[in-house]
XYZ file of C-alpha atoms in Angstrom:
614
model
C -81.216 218.245 -34.332
C -84.009 220.130 -31.744
C -84.697 218.467 -28.315
C -88.606 217.747 -27.138
C -89.648 220.332 -24.013
C -90.308 217.998 -21.340
C -92.155 220.306 -18.893
C -91.520 219.449 -15.373
C -93.739 217.129 -13.394
C -94.506 217.609 -9.934
C -93.122 215.317 -7.467
C -95.656 215.719 -4.861
C -98.757 214.813 -6.904
C -96.686 211.782 -8.605
C -97.148 213.559 -12.111
C -96.238 210.696 -14.938
C -96.140 211.558 -18.466
C -98.190 209.638 -21.176
C -96.936 208.336 -24.626
C -99.920 208.567 -27.226
C -98.732 206.329 -30.041
C -100.989 207.965 -33.204
C -101.704 205.473 -36.043
C -99.974 204.220 -39.055
C -98.502 201.611 -40.460
C -95.216 199.999 -41.841
C -93.198 201.884 -43.023
C -94.244 205.409 -41.866
C -91.780 206.935 -39.288
C -93.032 206.699 -35.395
C -95.430 209.757 -34.566
C -96.508 210.497 -31.195
C -97.095 213.323 -28.297
C -96.372 213.082 -24.335
C -99.375 214.761 -21.410
C -98.698 214.737 -18.441
C -101.334 212.793 -15.829
C -100.866 212.367 -12.318
C -101.271 208.634 -11.409
C -103.461 210.085 -8.487
C -106.333 210.039 -11.767
C -108.180 206.715 -13.366
C -105.611 207.401 -16.010
C -106.057 204.224 -18.710
C -102.639 203.386 -20.531
C -100.355 200.183 -21.249
C -96.710 199.776 -20.066
C -94.115 198.284 -22.638
C -91.099 196.640 -21.207
C -88.327 195.999 -23.384
C -84.551 195.772 -23.153
C -82.633 198.778 -24.566
C -80.553 196.942 -26.311
C -76.582 199.418 -27.495
C -76.991 203.028 -26.593
C -74.990 203.924 -29.512
C -77.517 201.666 -31.842
C -80.548 204.444 -31.905
C -83.397 205.244 -34.433
C -85.583 208.110 -34.822
C -89.385 208.906 -33.738
C -91.098 212.135 -34.426
C -92.235 212.940 -30.845
C -94.830 216.268 -30.850
C -93.014 216.825 -34.747
C -89.352 217.085 -33.550
C -87.203 214.531 -34.436
C -85.875 212.290 -31.140
C -83.725 209.702 -31.208
C -84.450 206.585 -29.226
C -83.068 202.855 -29.009
C -83.146 200.766 -32.844
C -84.777 197.899 -29.801
C -87.496 200.649 -28.634
C -87.941 201.793 -32.557
C -88.790 198.356 -33.713
C -91.258 197.546 -30.954
C -93.354 200.928 -31.673
C -93.603 200.216 -35.046
C -94.915 196.233 -35.032
C -97.644 197.425 -31.733
C -98.538 200.326 -33.825
C -102.077 200.312 -35.110
C -103.308 201.135 -38.417
C -106.369 203.362 -37.558
C -106.211 204.196 -33.295
C -104.108 205.477 -31.359
C -102.777 203.941 -28.408
C -101.492 205.231 -24.659
C -98.211 204.198 -23.123
C -95.995 204.243 -20.996
C -92.503 204.265 -21.996
C -88.867 204.719 -19.798
C -87.517 206.113 -22.053
C -89.855 208.517 -23.456
C -91.810 209.389 -20.714
C -88.480 210.516 -18.934
C -86.501 212.727 -19.610
C -83.125 211.196 -19.885
C -81.552 214.646 -19.666
C -83.124 215.383 -15.709
C -81.189 213.459 -13.550
C -83.218 214.385 -10.484
C -86.566 213.870 -12.427
C -85.025 210.192 -13.753
C -84.237 209.339 -9.576
C -87.683 210.296 -8.677
C -89.519 208.381 -11.695
C -87.223 205.148 -11.434
C -88.773 205.333 -7.798
C -92.075 205.394 -9.004
C -91.557 202.365 -11.836
C -93.075 200.501 -9.218
C -96.526 202.043 -9.228
C -96.924 203.098 -12.947
C -96.531 199.282 -14.039
C -99.218 198.189 -11.284
C -101.590 200.804 -11.911
C -101.149 199.965 -15.998
C -104.045 198.252 -17.414
C -101.722 195.175 -19.380
C -98.161 195.628 -19.969
C -96.372 194.084 -23.485
C -93.426 192.450 -22.932
C -91.424 192.983 -26.348
C -88.746 190.065 -26.460
C -87.437 191.680 -30.168
C -88.230 189.862 -33.550
C -87.175 186.205 -34.472
C -83.050 186.062 -35.283
C -84.106 184.382 -38.473
C -85.914 187.175 -39.440
C -83.724 189.946 -37.657
C -80.796 188.930 -39.713
C -82.030 188.603 -43.299
C -80.249 191.629 -45.302
C -83.973 192.912 -46.095
C -84.808 194.030 -42.352
C -83.409 197.122 -41.703
C -84.469 198.359 -45.599
C -88.158 197.077 -46.402
C -89.556 195.723 -43.535
C -93.298 195.388 -44.753
C -92.091 193.221 -47.358
C -90.024 191.334 -44.681
C -93.256 190.410 -42.615
C -95.089 189.500 -45.934
C -92.457 187.512 -47.686
C -90.153 185.708 -44.886
C -92.336 185.641 -41.488
C -94.988 183.302 -43.031
C -92.172 180.570 -43.648
C -91.510 181.200 -40.088
C -92.685 178.638 -36.676
C -94.776 180.410 -34.406
C -91.757 180.355 -31.266
C -94.301 179.264 -29.117
C -95.557 176.419 -30.548
C -93.495 174.117 -27.541
C -95.067 176.838 -24.758
C -98.449 176.363 -25.677
C -98.567 172.873 -26.193
C -97.256 172.031 -22.263
C -100.245 174.935 -21.514
C -102.157 172.334 -22.927
C -101.584 170.012 -20.418
C -99.947 167.415 -23.315
C -97.215 164.463 -22.871
C -93.975 164.732 -23.908
C -94.186 161.414 -26.124
C -97.185 163.758 -28.382
C -94.316 165.594 -29.786
C -93.490 165.292 -32.737
C -89.339 164.216 -31.620
C -91.175 160.715 -29.514
C -91.664 158.128 -31.622
C -93.448 155.417 -30.326
C -91.679 151.413 -30.180
C -93.864 148.807 -32.269
C -94.921 147.125 -28.645
C -95.985 150.577 -28.849
C -95.249 150.431 -24.698
C -92.435 152.683 -25.083
C -91.198 155.588 -26.866
C -87.995 156.356 -28.344
C -86.140 160.322 -28.827
C -86.169 160.799 -33.102
C -85.170 164.477 -33.029
C -86.658 164.918 -36.250
C -86.059 167.935 -39.222
C -89.497 169.939 -38.002
C -88.639 169.419 -33.944
C -85.755 171.244 -34.516
C -87.461 173.706 -36.012
C -89.729 174.265 -33.415
C -87.354 174.181 -30.536
C -84.689 176.147 -32.237
C -87.152 178.891 -32.719
C -88.789 178.653 -28.870
C -84.991 178.532 -27.457
C -84.500 181.821 -29.703
C -87.609 183.281 -27.897
C -86.117 182.549 -24.280
C -82.504 183.631 -25.249
C -83.779 187.534 -26.355
C -81.999 190.411 -23.794
C -85.056 190.754 -22.049
C -84.826 187.612 -20.320
C -81.594 188.706 -19.224
C -82.141 192.197 -17.821
C -83.572 192.353 -14.329
C -85.871 195.650 -14.352
C -88.042 193.251 -16.102
C -88.842 191.667 -13.041
C -90.784 194.502 -11.309
C -92.460 195.080 -15.506
C -93.718 191.251 -15.998
C -94.749 190.740 -12.167
C -96.019 193.988 -11.271
C -98.883 194.569 -13.767
C -102.088 192.556 -13.931
C -102.159 191.223 -16.988
C -100.067 191.224 -19.946
C -98.809 190.019 -23.288
C -95.073 188.542 -24.522
C -94.681 189.761 -28.136
C -92.118 188.349 -30.306
C -92.347 190.085 -34.092
C -95.527 188.929 -34.868
C -96.423 186.403 -33.348
C -97.673 187.172 -28.828
C -98.539 185.236 -26.349
C -100.258 186.047 -22.546
C -98.296 186.145 -20.085
C -100.702 183.833 -17.972
C -99.766 181.433 -20.575
C -96.542 181.068 -20.335
C -97.028 180.676 -16.377
C -99.850 177.884 -17.154
C -96.968 175.726 -19.499
C -93.906 175.931 -16.625
C -96.702 174.731 -13.894
C -97.475 171.831 -16.564
C -93.947 170.831 -16.648
C -92.657 170.676 -13.687
C -95.561 168.632 -13.081
C -94.696 166.226 -15.705
C -91.564 165.750 -15.958
C -91.694 164.744 -12.766
C -94.139 162.744 -13.474
C -95.821 161.061 -16.370
C -93.292 161.862 -17.732
C -89.773 161.688 -16.110
C -89.048 158.176 -18.038
C -89.343 160.088 -20.919
C -87.519 163.272 -19.912
C -84.244 161.307 -19.523
C -84.531 160.845 -22.758
C -84.351 163.992 -23.661
C -80.708 165.646 -25.043
C -79.209 167.665 -22.877
C -79.224 170.673 -25.479
C -83.433 169.927 -25.133
C -83.349 171.126 -21.095
C -83.862 174.429 -20.135
C -84.824 175.490 -16.905
C -88.292 178.199 -17.032
C -86.994 181.591 -16.097
C -87.769 182.845 -12.010
C -89.948 185.406 -13.720
C -92.562 183.177 -14.668
C -91.683 180.871 -12.097
C -92.728 183.341 -9.113
C -95.125 184.647 -11.180
C -98.632 184.367 -9.920
C -102.178 183.600 -12.029
C -105.036 185.164 -10.173
C -105.631 188.394 -11.777
C -105.056 190.628 -8.748
C -101.604 189.577 -8.599
C -99.882 191.979 -6.904
C -102.122 192.377 -4.039
C -100.251 189.059 -2.703
C -97.394 189.446 -4.534
C -96.592 185.533 -4.133
C -97.512 186.206 -0.102
C -94.191 184.493 0.830
C -91.927 187.578 -1.192
C -93.268 190.813 -1.256
C -92.033 191.293 3.332
C -88.889 189.451 2.204
C -86.663 191.547 0.667
C -83.846 188.242 0.808
C -86.091 186.209 -1.604
C -86.342 188.908 -4.046
C -82.949 189.853 -4.640
C -81.488 186.310 -4.812
C -84.380 185.182 -7.215
C -83.401 187.538 -9.427
C -79.868 188.516 -9.401
C -79.068 186.102 -12.687
C -80.252 189.369 -14.499
C -77.774 191.710 -15.833
C -77.990 195.706 -15.268
C -75.463 198.520 -16.149
C -75.725 200.540 -12.779
C -74.727 197.408 -9.927
C -76.940 199.888 -8.244
C -80.012 198.237 -9.668
C -79.664 194.917 -8.482
C -80.667 196.149 -5.616
C -82.877 199.435 -6.812
C -84.605 197.203 -9.480
C -86.817 195.499 -7.123
C -87.860 198.254 -4.847
C -91.636 198.077 -6.113
C -91.885 194.349 -5.128
C -90.999 194.768 -1.598
C -93.256 195.980 1.698
C -91.580 199.430 2.044
C -93.282 199.784 5.023
C -91.009 197.377 6.079
C -88.079 198.647 4.591
C -88.786 201.745 4.626
C -84.851 203.131 5.115
C -84.078 201.864 1.104
C -84.466 204.304 -1.113
C -83.441 205.063 -4.569
C -80.442 206.975 -4.048
C -77.430 207.317 -6.949
C -75.471 209.933 -4.666
C -74.838 206.565 -3.002
C -71.935 203.827 -4.165
C -72.837 200.733 -4.974
C -70.963 199.129 -1.754
C -73.389 201.475 0.377
C -75.839 200.250 -1.178
C -75.089 196.589 -1.148
C -74.259 197.403 2.917
C -77.371 199.378 3.434
C -79.670 196.420 1.990
C -77.580 193.688 3.604
C -78.511 194.944 7.253
C -82.139 195.642 6.612
C -82.447 192.425 5.552
C -80.382 191.042 9.226
C -81.983 193.596 11.400
C -85.753 193.300 10.594
C -86.818 192.032 13.333
C -86.678 188.369 13.087
C -83.861 187.567 14.705
C -82.934 184.328 11.845
C -79.881 184.208 9.410
C -81.416 182.763 6.821
C -80.281 185.902 4.510
C -76.982 184.488 4.926
C -77.092 182.051 3.122
C -76.898 181.323 -1.040
C -73.920 182.871 -3.313
C -72.200 185.565 -3.895
C -70.988 186.027 -0.360
C -66.827 186.475 0.350
C -66.541 188.475 -2.601
C -63.556 190.860 -3.797
C -65.784 193.278 -5.852
C -66.933 196.041 -4.604
C -64.782 196.070 -0.984
C -67.725 194.318 0.248
C -67.765 193.464 3.636
C -67.434 188.653 3.461
C -70.825 189.082 4.882
C -72.506 190.850 2.785
C -73.894 189.255 -0.900
C -72.412 190.713 -4.218
C -76.033 191.502 -5.628
C -73.852 192.608 -9.144
C -72.859 189.057 -9.160
C -74.477 187.138 -11.507
C -74.753 182.874 -11.294
C -76.979 180.887 -14.215
C -80.098 180.166 -13.247
C -79.243 176.570 -12.721
C -77.525 177.348 -9.487
C -80.256 179.995 -8.563
C -83.114 177.222 -9.290
C -80.867 174.768 -6.886
C -80.216 178.079 -4.421
C -83.897 178.177 -3.982
C -84.444 175.198 -3.231
C -81.872 175.069 -0.763
C -83.695 178.177 0.594
C -86.894 176.084 0.915
C -85.418 173.323 3.139
C -84.115 175.555 4.894
C -86.696 176.029 8.139
C -86.690 172.439 7.352
C -83.583 172.204 9.859
C -83.225 173.773 13.167
C -78.891 173.829 13.810
C -78.692 175.964 16.372
C -82.133 174.441 18.185
C -84.326 177.325 17.589
C -82.169 180.277 19.175
C -82.884 183.340 17.898
C -80.105 186.644 17.875
C -81.151 190.062 16.688
C -77.409 190.527 15.275
C -75.010 194.295 15.790
C -73.553 196.277 13.146
C -70.226 198.008 14.263
C -68.980 200.522 11.856
C -71.206 199.189 8.861
C -68.501 196.733 8.300
C -68.601 194.150 11.280
C -70.915 191.857 12.067
C -71.234 190.313 15.225
C -73.305 187.341 16.254
C -73.037 184.463 18.501
C -72.943 180.345 18.547
C -71.304 176.776 19.331
C -68.061 175.807 17.723
C -69.159 172.205 16.382
C -66.233 170.939 14.053
C -63.771 171.679 11.516
C -63.014 171.014 8.476
C -60.498 168.586 7.777
C -60.085 167.390 3.862
C -62.413 169.030 0.921
C -63.523 166.585 -1.881
C -64.293 168.151 -5.953
C -67.381 170.021 -6.496
C -70.372 169.040 -8.970
C -70.695 172.127 -11.497
C -72.396 171.144 -14.387
C -74.795 169.624 -15.310
C -73.032 166.619 -16.577
C -73.548 162.599 -15.868
C -70.511 161.214 -16.446
C -69.076 164.819 -14.576
C -71.355 164.244 -11.672
C -70.677 160.417 -11.764
C -66.598 161.389 -11.612
C -67.209 163.371 -8.402
C -69.854 160.734 -6.711
C -66.526 158.609 -7.302
C -64.246 161.445 -5.854
C -66.803 161.786 -2.841
C -66.950 157.959 -1.757
C -63.404 157.909 -1.698
C -63.345 161.193 0.825
C -65.527 159.018 2.566
C -63.997 155.649 2.346
C -66.962 153.919 1.163
C -67.548 152.476 -2.405
C -70.611 152.267 -4.482
C -71.153 149.697 -5.577
C -74.373 148.476 -8.292
C -76.251 146.169 -6.549
C -76.707 148.152 -3.035
C -76.993 145.470 -0.594
C -80.173 146.391 2.841
C -76.821 145.667 5.047
C -73.928 147.502 3.198
C -76.532 150.810 2.965
C -77.422 151.086 6.823
C -73.419 150.610 8.311
C -73.449 154.194 9.746
C -71.059 155.937 7.390
C -72.361 154.086 4.437
C -75.997 155.670 5.680
C -74.514 159.284 6.474
C -72.908 159.546 2.741
C -76.671 159.143 1.021
C -78.448 161.024 3.183
C -75.811 164.320 3.151
C -75.744 163.978 -0.913
C -79.364 164.374 -0.763
C -79.488 166.663 2.600
C -80.924 163.950 4.074
C -83.942 165.673 2.061
C -86.792 164.366 -0.042
C -89.289 166.159 -2.691
C -92.686 165.290 -1.361
C -93.493 166.430 -5.051
C -92.355 169.594 -7.153
C -92.792 172.096 -5.151
C -92.610 171.023 -1.530
C -89.522 169.223 -0.016
C -89.760 167.065 3.704
C -87.344 165.320 5.824
C -86.886 162.312 4.760
C -87.892 159.682 7.106
C -87.156 155.338 7.073
C -89.287 154.740 4.645
C -87.726 157.037 1.981
C -84.346 155.284 3.042
C -85.310 152.005 1.562
C -86.933 153.333 -1.861
C -82.921 155.974 -1.780
C -81.414 152.244 -1.495
C -83.528 150.824 -3.652
C -82.219 154.110 -6.409
C -78.989 154.643 -6.265
C -78.129 151.349 -8.342
C -80.195 152.605 -11.165
C -78.648 155.848 -11.204
C -75.202 154.393 -10.855
C -75.944 152.518 -13.772
C -77.299 155.151 -15.807
C -74.279 157.960 -14.950
C -71.316 155.067 -16.075
C -72.683 155.209 -19.618
C -73.517 159.017 -19.603
C -77.494 158.648 -19.538
C -79.568 160.957 -17.548
C -80.899 159.050 -15.459
C -84.973 159.040 -14.622
C -86.128 161.959 -13.238
C -87.570 160.993 -10.131
C -87.143 162.358 -6.566
C -84.672 161.230 -5.670
C -82.118 162.514 -8.531
C -84.239 166.109 -8.391
C -83.163 166.066 -4.781
C -79.313 165.231 -4.617
C -78.679 167.237 -7.941
C -80.246 170.509 -5.879
C -78.771 169.881 -2.966
C -75.167 168.782 -4.084
C -74.776 171.394 -7.419
C -72.047 173.949 -7.428
C -71.324 172.172 -3.619
C -68.709 169.596 -2.323
C -68.084 167.004 -0.549
C -65.782 167.374 3.065
C -64.397 165.438 5.532
C -64.168 167.442 9.479
C -61.900 166.551 11.647
C -63.761 164.658 13.981
C -64.971 162.392 11.084
C -68.702 164.174 9.960
C -69.280 164.726 6.539
C -71.007 167.100 4.787
C -71.583 169.404 2.246
C -69.398 173.314 1.474
C -69.278 175.493 -0.829
C -65.946 174.564 -3.398
C -63.904 177.732 -1.885
C -63.688 176.462 1.594
C -60.976 175.085 2.878
C -59.176 172.772 5.878
C -58.791 174.022 8.927
C -62.333 176.707 8.052
C -65.161 176.077 11.011
C -67.857 174.742 11.659
C -70.897 177.120 13.734
C -73.907 176.741 15.180
C -74.865 180.897 14.755
C -77.608 181.339 16.896
C -80.245 181.924 14.661
C -79.799 180.132 11.438
C -81.243 176.664 11.106
C -77.815 175.454 9.336
C -74.153 175.269 10.051
C -72.726 178.038 9.108
C -68.849 178.292 7.666
C -66.209 180.591 8.864
C -62.436 180.823 7.795
C -60.852 182.696 10.894
C -58.853 186.188 10.384
C -56.069 184.786 12.602
C -54.244 181.915 13.999
C -53.497 181.576 17.066
C -51.800 184.404 18.792
C -48.201 183.690 19.744
C -47.984 182.627 23.865
C -51.696 182.888 23.664
C -54.028 180.014 24.062
C -57.189 182.076 22.682
C -58.242 183.021 19.248
C -59.319 186.773 18.756
C -63.643 185.393 16.923
C -63.036 187.771 14.015
C -63.539 185.644 10.816
C -64.150 185.673 7.439
C -67.794 184.229 6.061
C -67.492 181.002 3.846
C -71.460 180.757 3.883
C -74.188 178.319 4.683
C -73.694 174.144 4.343
C -74.541 170.461 5.586
C -73.265 169.248 7.978
C -74.353 165.147 8.818
C -75.514 163.793 12.568
C -75.991 168.514 12.782
C -78.851 170.118 11.760
C -80.978 169.491 14.831
C -79.716 171.457 17.336
C -77.321 168.497 18.256
C -74.223 170.596 19.206
C -76.359 173.116 21.602
C -77.996 170.370 22.937
C -74.025 169.057 24.206
C -73.672 170.838 28.072
C -69.819 170.714 27.519
C -70.976 173.032 24.219
C -70.003 176.797 24.953
C -71.941 179.971 23.608
C -68.985 182.422 21.892
C -68.897 185.548 20.540
C -67.889 185.800 16.891
C -67.158 188.970 15.007
C -67.405 189.040 10.615
C -65.259 191.458 8.580
């Protein structure tokens, strides 16, 4: 098989190639042409975002009359996008980039942000519905499948259009009203089950787990999601997500509690972070384009073949003037790329340690220092969602009393900070690992034993306001409350009374394994406890930490940090010496009740010390 001749691209002039997809129809072969253009010119084209799939699973297309192997998923995509009487101008990475030229690939990948930002629109190709793809006829006669099989399929975007239309949960076919018409029952009828299965199939396509899709769907001014013959505007997904979250936390909160756990889903973070305005990336979710940390942690549940792409894959989204030292260079190891990214965030001049919060630290992969996040790890979407809630709450605390500190990084592996020791962990309880209500209830019981409180089904005012009982429940909600579905605030006196009244209802529901109504307190509690464990300190204080923390770990108010951080001493006290060497393994951030507002730095007996993280 001959190779397509790729003429060199002028890097200095921002040259790219555009694919001209020639007209045709099922089941004729794909014919296309390539032409060179400059991004500085006014070029009209649409970009295609898709998942490559198995690199060994390929099909042939004709490029300039020459057969060329492309991913099977791409060939199917082009078959669905192709028009019978009109050519399409597309940018498709597999064909527009010379995959055999490593230097060109590196350069073009560095331009992908601009390529997707400048396109008139983007096609987000999810694939074909599983029921069609698994058909024995699929690879033999696509035209026949489209006529005979597709007509019996349910639109996989039915639920998306339902919530985008601002409809309530009870308007889904799975809810039936009781004779009084004041209450509804969940009834899993056949129609709804088919609607849900087709919807779930669309959400489980490999495209959603692909890291590169982040910039490919957020940068274009408009996009359309394509699944076989069905299409839905990307904007409609965003409207659906906004309406859905509003409904389940307000008017439909009680009904959402009736939905079995298998019908709970988290909207993909690309949808959550998307904007509705047409300018889109001109103000890329104002809080994020200049925030490398938020970008990296928001999407790291997505996968990519090369772990370095967990950093490189979002460089097209950030303000490069702030992080100009970060460039795509595949000669660097994963370890160096991750250290460079973490260092860039710590040394961005803010004097803030917010980037040291969240999951992924103290990793055993890539020989990383404990203070460098393993961006290659893929936490589940639920964990990321709850972590981002805690990220939002960070600014509402003030553990280091508004101090700033510019970290010092030595030999690229040692992070030097200053701070005040608060306390040490004495005991650690079980951790909440999944959203099973029986599991959560069992963990809460474990925590109540650790804190020496009991969880009654009738919470009297006198008991709730006892010091340790009050501290226990305020710790479990991080001393926070969702004022709306997106806005957090610290608790006040009125909130605590509402919390006291809510606790018995929550406990009664969990005892029976039923999801409590999705009220603000439940959302807050899950967000602050998911993936965390309760701990008791040597001085009797309560807090929340990650489950790998151990007795003896130290709690510090590090200067520049608005929450306490947990450090594991590298060595015990040296023999014959009463001085600690102040070298620590970084364990992550935590919540420590009574020390979230600068109390330790206001203590005249507390001393500031230097610490080194390795």
